[in-house]
PDB file of C-alpha atoms in Angstrom:
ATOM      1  CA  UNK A   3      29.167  30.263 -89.691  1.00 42.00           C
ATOM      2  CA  UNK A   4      25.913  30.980 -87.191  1.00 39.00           C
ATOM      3  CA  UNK A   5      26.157  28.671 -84.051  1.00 40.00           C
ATOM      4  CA  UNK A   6      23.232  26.048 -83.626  1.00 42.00           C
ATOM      5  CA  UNK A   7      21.121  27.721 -81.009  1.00 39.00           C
ATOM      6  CA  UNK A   8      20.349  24.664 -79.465  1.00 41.00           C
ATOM      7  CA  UNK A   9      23.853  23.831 -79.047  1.00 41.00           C
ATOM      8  CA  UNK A  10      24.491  23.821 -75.136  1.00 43.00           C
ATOM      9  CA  UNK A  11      28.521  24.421 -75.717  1.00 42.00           C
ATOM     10  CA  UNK A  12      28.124  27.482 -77.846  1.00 43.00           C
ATOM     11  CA  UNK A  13      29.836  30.370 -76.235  1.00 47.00           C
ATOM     12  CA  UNK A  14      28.116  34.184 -76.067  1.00 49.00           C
ATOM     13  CA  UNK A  15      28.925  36.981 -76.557  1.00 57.00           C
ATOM     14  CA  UNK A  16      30.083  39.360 -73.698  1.00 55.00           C
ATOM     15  CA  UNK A  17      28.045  42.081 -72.887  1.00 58.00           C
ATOM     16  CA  UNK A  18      29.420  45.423 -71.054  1.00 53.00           C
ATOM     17  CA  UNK A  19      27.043  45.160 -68.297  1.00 50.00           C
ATOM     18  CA  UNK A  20      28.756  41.471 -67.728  1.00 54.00           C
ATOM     19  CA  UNK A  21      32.024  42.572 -67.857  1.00 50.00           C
ATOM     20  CA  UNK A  22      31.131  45.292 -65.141  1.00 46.00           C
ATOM     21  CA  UNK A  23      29.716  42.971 -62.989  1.00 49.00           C
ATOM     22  CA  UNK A  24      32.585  40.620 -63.339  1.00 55.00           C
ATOM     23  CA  UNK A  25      35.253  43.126 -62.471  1.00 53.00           C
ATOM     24  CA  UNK A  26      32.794  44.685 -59.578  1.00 50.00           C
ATOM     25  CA  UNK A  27      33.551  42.550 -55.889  1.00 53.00           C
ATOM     26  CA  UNK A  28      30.592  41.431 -54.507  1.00 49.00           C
ATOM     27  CA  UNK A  29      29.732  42.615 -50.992  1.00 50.00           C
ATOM     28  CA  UNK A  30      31.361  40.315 -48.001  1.00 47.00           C
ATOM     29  CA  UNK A  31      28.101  39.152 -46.334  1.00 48.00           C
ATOM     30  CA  UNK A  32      30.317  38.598 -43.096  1.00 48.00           C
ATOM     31  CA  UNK A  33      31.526  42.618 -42.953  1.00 53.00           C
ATOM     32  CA  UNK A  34      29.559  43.720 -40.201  1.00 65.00           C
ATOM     33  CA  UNK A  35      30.120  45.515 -36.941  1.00 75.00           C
ATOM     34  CA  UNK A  36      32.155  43.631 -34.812  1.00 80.00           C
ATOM     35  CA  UNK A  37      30.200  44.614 -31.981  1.00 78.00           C
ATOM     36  CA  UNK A  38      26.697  43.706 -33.692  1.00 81.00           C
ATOM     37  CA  UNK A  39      28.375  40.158 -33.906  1.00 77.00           C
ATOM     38  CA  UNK A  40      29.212  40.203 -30.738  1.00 81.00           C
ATOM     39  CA  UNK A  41      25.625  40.873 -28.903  1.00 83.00           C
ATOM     40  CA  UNK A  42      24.405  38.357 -31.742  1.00 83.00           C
ATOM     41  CA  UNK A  43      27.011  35.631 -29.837  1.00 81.00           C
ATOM     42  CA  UNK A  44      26.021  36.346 -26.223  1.00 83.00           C
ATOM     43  CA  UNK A  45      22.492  36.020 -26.926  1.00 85.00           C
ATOM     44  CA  UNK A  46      23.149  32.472 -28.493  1.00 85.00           C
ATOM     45  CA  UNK A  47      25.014  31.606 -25.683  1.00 84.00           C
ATOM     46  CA  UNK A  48      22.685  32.564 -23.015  1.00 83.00           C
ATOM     47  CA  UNK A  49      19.826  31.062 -25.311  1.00 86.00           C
ATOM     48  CA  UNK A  50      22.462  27.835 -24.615  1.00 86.00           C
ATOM     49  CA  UNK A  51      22.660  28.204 -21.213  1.00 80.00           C
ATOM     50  CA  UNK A  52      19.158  28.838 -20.547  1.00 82.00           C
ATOM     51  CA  UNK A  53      18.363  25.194 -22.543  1.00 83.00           C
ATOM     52  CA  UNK A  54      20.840  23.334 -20.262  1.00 82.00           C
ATOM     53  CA  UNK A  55      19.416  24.915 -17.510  1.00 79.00           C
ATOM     54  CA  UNK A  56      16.262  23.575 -18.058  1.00 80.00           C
ATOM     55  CA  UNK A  57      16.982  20.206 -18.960  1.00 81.00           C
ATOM     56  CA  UNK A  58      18.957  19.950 -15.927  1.00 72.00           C
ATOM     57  CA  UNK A  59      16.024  20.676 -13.578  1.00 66.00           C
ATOM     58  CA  UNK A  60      13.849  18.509 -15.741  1.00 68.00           C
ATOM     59  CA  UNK A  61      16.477  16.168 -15.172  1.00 70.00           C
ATOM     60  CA  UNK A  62      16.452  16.733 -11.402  1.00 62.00           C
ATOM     61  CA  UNK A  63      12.800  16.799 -10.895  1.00 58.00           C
ATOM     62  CA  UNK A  64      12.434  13.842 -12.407  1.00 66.00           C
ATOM     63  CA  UNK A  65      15.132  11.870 -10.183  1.00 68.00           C
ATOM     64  CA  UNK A  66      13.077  13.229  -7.389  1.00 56.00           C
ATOM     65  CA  UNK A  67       9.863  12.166  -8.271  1.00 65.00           C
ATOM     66  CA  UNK A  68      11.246   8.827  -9.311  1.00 66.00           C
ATOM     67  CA  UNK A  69      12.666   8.411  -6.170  1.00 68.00           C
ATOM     68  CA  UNK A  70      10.055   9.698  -3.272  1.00 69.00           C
ATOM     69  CA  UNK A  71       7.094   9.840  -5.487  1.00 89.00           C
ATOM     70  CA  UNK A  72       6.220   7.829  -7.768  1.00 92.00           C
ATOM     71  CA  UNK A  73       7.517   4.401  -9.244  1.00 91.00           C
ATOM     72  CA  UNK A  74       7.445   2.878 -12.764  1.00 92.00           C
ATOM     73  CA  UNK A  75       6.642  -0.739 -12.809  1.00 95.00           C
ATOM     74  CA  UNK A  76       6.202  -3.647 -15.144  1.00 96.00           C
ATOM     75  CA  UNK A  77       3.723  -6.559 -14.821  1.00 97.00           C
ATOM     76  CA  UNK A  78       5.598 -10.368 -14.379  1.00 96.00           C
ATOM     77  CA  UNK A  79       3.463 -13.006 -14.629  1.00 96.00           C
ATOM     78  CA  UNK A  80      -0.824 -13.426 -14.293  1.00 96.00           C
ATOM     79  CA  UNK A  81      -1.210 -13.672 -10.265  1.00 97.00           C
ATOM     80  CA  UNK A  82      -3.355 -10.107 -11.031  1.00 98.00           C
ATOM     81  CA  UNK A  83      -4.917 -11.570 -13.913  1.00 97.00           C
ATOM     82  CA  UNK A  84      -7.854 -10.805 -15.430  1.00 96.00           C
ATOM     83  CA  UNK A  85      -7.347  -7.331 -13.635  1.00 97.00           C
ATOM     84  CA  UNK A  86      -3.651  -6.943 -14.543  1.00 98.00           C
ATOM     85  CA  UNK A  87      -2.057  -8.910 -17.343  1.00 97.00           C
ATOM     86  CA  UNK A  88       1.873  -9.999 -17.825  1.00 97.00           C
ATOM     87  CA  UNK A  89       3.921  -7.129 -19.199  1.00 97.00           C
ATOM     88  CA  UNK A  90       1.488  -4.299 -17.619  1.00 98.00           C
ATOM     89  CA  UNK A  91       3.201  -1.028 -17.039  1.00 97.00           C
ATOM     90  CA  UNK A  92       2.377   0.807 -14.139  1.00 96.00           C
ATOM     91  CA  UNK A  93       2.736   3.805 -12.326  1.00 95.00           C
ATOM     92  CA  UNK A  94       3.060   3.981  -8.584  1.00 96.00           C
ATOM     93  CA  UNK A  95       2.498   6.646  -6.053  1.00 96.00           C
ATOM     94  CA  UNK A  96       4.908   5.906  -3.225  1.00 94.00           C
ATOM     95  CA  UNK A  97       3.224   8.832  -1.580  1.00 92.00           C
ATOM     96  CA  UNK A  98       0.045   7.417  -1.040  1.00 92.00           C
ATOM     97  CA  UNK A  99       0.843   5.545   2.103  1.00 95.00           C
ATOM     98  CA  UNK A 100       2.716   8.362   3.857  1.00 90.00           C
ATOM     99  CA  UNK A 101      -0.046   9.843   4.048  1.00 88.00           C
ATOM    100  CA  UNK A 102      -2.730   7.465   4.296  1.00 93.00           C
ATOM    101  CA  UNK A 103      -2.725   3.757   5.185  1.00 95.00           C
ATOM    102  CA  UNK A 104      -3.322   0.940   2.649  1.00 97.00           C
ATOM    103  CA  UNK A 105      -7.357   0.745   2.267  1.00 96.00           C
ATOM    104  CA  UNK A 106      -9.438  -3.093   1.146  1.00 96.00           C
ATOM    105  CA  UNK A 107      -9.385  -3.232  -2.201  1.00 96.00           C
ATOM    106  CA  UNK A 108      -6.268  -1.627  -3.184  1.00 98.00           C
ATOM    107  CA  UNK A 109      -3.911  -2.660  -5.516  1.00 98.00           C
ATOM    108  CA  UNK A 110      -0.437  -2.261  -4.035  1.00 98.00           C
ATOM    109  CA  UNK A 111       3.172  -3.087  -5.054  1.00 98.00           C
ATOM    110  CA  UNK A 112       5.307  -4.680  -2.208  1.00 98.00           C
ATOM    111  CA  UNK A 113       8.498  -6.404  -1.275  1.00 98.00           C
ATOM    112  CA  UNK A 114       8.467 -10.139  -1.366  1.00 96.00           C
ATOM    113  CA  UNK A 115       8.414 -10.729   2.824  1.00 94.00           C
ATOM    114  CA  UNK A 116      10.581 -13.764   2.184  1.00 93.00           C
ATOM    115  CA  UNK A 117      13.148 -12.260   0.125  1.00 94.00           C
ATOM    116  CA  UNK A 118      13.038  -8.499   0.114  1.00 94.00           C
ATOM    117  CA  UNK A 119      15.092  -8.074  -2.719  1.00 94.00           C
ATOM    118  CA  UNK A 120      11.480  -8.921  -5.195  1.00 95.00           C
ATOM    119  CA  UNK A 121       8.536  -7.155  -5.473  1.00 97.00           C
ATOM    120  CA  UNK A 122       5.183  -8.589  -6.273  1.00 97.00           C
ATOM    121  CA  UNK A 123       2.254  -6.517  -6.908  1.00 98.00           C
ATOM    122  CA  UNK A 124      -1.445  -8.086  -4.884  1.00 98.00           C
ATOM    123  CA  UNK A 125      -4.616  -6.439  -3.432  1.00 98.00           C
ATOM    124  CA  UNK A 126      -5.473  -5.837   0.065  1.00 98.00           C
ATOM    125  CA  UNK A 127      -7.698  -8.170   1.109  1.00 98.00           C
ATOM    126  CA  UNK A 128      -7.837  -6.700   4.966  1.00 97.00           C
ATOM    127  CA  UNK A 129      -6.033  -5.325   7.513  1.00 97.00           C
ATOM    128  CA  UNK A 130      -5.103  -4.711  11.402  1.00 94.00           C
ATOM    129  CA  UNK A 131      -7.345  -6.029  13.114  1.00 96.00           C
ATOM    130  CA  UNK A 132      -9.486  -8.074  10.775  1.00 98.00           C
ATOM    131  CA  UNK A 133     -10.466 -11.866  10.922  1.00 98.00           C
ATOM    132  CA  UNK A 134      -9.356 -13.088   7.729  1.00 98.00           C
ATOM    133  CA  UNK A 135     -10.726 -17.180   6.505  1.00 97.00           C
ATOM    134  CA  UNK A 136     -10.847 -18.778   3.307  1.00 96.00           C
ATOM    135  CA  UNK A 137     -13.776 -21.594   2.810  1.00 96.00           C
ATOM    136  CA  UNK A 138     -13.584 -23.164  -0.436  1.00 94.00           C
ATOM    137  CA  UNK A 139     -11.696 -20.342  -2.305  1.00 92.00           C
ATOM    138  CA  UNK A 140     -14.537 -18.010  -0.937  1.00 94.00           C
ATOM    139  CA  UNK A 141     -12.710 -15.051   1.177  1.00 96.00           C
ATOM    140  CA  UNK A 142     -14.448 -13.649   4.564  1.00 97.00           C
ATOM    141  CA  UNK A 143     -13.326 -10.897   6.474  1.00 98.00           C
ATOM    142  CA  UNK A 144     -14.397 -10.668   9.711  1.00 97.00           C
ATOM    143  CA  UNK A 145     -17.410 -13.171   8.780  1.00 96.00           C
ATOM    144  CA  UNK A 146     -18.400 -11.090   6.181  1.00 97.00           C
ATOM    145  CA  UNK A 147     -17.929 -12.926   2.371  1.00 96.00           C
ATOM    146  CA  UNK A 148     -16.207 -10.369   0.178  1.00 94.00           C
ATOM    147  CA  UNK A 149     -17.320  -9.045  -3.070  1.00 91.00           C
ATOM    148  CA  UNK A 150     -15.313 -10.536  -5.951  1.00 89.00           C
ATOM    149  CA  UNK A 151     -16.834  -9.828  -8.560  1.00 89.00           C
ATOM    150  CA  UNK A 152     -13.350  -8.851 -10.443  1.00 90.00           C
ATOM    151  CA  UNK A 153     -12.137 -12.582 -10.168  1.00 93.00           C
ATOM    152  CA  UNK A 154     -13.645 -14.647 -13.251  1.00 93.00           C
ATOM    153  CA  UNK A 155     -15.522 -18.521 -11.924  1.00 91.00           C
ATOM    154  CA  UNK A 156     -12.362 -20.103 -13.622  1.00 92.00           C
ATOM    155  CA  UNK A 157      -9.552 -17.908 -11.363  1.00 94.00           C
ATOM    156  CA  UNK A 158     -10.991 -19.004  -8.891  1.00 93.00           C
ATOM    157  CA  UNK A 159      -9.635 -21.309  -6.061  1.00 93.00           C
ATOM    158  CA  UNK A 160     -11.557 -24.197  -3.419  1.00 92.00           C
ATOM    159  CA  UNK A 161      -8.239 -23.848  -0.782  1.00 93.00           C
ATOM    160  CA  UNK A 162      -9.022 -23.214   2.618  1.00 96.00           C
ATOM    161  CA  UNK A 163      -7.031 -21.122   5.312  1.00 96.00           C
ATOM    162  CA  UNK A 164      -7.366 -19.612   8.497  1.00 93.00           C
ATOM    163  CA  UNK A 165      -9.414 -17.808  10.407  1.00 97.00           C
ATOM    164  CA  UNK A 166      -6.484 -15.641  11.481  1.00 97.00           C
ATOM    165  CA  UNK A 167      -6.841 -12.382  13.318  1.00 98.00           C
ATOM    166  CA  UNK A 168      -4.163  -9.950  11.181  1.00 97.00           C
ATOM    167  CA  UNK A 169      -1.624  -8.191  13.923  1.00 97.00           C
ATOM    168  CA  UNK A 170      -1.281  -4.229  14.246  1.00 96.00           C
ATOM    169  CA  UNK A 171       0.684  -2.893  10.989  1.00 95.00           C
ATOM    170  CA  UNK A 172       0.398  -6.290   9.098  1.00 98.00           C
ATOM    171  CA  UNK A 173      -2.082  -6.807   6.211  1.00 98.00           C
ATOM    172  CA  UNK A 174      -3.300  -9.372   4.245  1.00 98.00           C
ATOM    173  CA  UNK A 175      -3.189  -9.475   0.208  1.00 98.00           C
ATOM    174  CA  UNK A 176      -3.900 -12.237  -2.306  1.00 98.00           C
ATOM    175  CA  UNK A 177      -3.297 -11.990  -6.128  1.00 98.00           C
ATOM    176  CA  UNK A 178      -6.901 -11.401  -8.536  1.00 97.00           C
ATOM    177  CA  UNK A 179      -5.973 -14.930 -10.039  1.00 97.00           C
ATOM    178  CA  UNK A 180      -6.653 -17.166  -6.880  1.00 96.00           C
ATOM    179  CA  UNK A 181      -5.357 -20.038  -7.972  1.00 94.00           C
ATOM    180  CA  UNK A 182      -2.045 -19.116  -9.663  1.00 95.00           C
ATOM    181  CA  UNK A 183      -1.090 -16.212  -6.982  1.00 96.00           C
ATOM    182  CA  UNK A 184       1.805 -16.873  -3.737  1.00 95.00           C
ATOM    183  CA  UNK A 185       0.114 -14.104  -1.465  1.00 97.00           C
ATOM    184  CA  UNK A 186      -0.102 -14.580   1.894  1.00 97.00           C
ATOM    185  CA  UNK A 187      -2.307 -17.543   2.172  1.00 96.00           C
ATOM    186  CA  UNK A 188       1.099 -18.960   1.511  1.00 95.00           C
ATOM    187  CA  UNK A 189       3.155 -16.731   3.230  1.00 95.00           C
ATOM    188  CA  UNK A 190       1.822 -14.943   5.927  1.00 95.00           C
ATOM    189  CA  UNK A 191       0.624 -11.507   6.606  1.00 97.00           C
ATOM    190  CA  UNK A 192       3.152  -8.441   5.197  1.00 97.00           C
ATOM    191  CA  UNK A 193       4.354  -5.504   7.385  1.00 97.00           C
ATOM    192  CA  UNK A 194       2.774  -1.889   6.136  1.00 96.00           C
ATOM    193  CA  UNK A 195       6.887  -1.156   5.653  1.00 96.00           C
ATOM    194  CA  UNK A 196       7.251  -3.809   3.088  1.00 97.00           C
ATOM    195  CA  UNK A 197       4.638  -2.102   0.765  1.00 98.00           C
ATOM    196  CA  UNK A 198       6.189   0.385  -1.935  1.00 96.00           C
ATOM    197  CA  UNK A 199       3.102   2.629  -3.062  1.00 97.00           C
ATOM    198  CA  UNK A 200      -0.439   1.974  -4.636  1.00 97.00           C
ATOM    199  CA  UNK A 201      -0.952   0.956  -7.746  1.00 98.00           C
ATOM    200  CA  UNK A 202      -2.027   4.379  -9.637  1.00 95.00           C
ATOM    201  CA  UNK A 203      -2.181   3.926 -13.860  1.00 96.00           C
ATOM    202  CA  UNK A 204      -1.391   1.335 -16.342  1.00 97.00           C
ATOM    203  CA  UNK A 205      -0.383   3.567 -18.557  1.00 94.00           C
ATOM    204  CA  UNK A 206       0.766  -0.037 -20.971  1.00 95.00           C
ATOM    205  CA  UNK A 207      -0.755  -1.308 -23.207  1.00 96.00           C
ATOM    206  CA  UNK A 208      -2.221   1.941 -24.391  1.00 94.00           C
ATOM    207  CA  UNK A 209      -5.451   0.791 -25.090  1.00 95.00           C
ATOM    208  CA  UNK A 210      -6.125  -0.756 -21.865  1.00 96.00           C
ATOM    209  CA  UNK A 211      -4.371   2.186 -20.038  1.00 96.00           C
ATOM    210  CA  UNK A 212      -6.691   2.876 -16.708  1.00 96.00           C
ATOM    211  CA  UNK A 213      -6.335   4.467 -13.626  1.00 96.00           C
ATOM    212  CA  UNK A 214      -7.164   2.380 -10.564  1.00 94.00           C
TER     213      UNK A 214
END
């Protein structure tokens, strides 16, 4: 009887070509010159090497920067609001004031002068040597009013403080929000050694992400 040619469990004949090639060993694909393999394994490994090599100084250069360059920071609360918002990231060049000192204007993180262990980030409002009053929530440094024109009518605050004259190396910061910021119209003037580095990028939320 002829098999069903579409039946899948029909066996075929046996050709002499496919006998040949079943009793024929197939070339090893691993049989090759032990010394070929051997250059092959070096170069991996070096290839290895060289990789954690250069993670490592990424690695390195990155502790550096982190810790005498520049700082990554988050955003706590709206005392820099509308300018900075709660859960900002920043970046923060430590640098900056090794070089240079802290200019008006400014945006600077700093240790809490009350208890170093925070950090709050403010503008300079003036420094050394300036005459620093409040009159009505309206700033004036040394009897000049200064331009505010970042802090919205409603952030605005009536207090008034001073005049005060602001001692060598001391300067004198208030939050954008003036009346939800602690700055130093509550407590006092902070030493240039309390503050950290100037507030370079928000790099957080990406599409507010500025450089100041």
């Amino acid at each position: 009887m002829f098999a069903d040619p579409g039946d899948e469990t029909t066996p075929v004949p046996m050709t002499a070509a496919d006998a040949l090639a079943r009793e024929t060993p197939l070339p090893m694909a691993i049989e090759q010159d032990p010394a070929l393999v051997m250059r092959r394994l070096e170069v991996w490994r070096d290839e290895f090497f060289a990789w954690v090599r250069t993670l490592a100084s990424a690695a390195v250069y990155a502790t550096l920067i982190v810790t005498f360059g520049f700082q990554v920071a988050r955003v706590e609360g709206l005392s820099m609001a509308p300018t900075l918002a709660d859960q900002d990231r920043l970046i923060v060049n430590k640098l900056q004031y090794r070089l240079t000192s802290p200019q008006r204007g400014d945006i600077v993180m700093l240790y809490y002068p009350v208890n170093p262990d925070k950090s709050f980030v403010k503008r300079v409002i003036a420094e050394n040597g300036d005459t620093v009053r409040v009159v009505d929530g309206r700033v004036y440094v040394n009897d000049v009013p200064m331009r505010d024109d970042f802090v919205p009518a409603e952030y605005r605050s009536h207090d008034d403080w001073g005049p005060q004259v602001i001692p060598e190396g001391y300067y004198f910061v208030m939050g954008d929000h003036r009346n939800n910021s602690l700055d130093s119209r509550h407590w006092g003037f902070v030493p240039k050694k309390y503050i950290i580095g100037k507030v370079q990028i928000r790099w957080w939320p990406v599409p507010t992400a500025r450089v100041f």
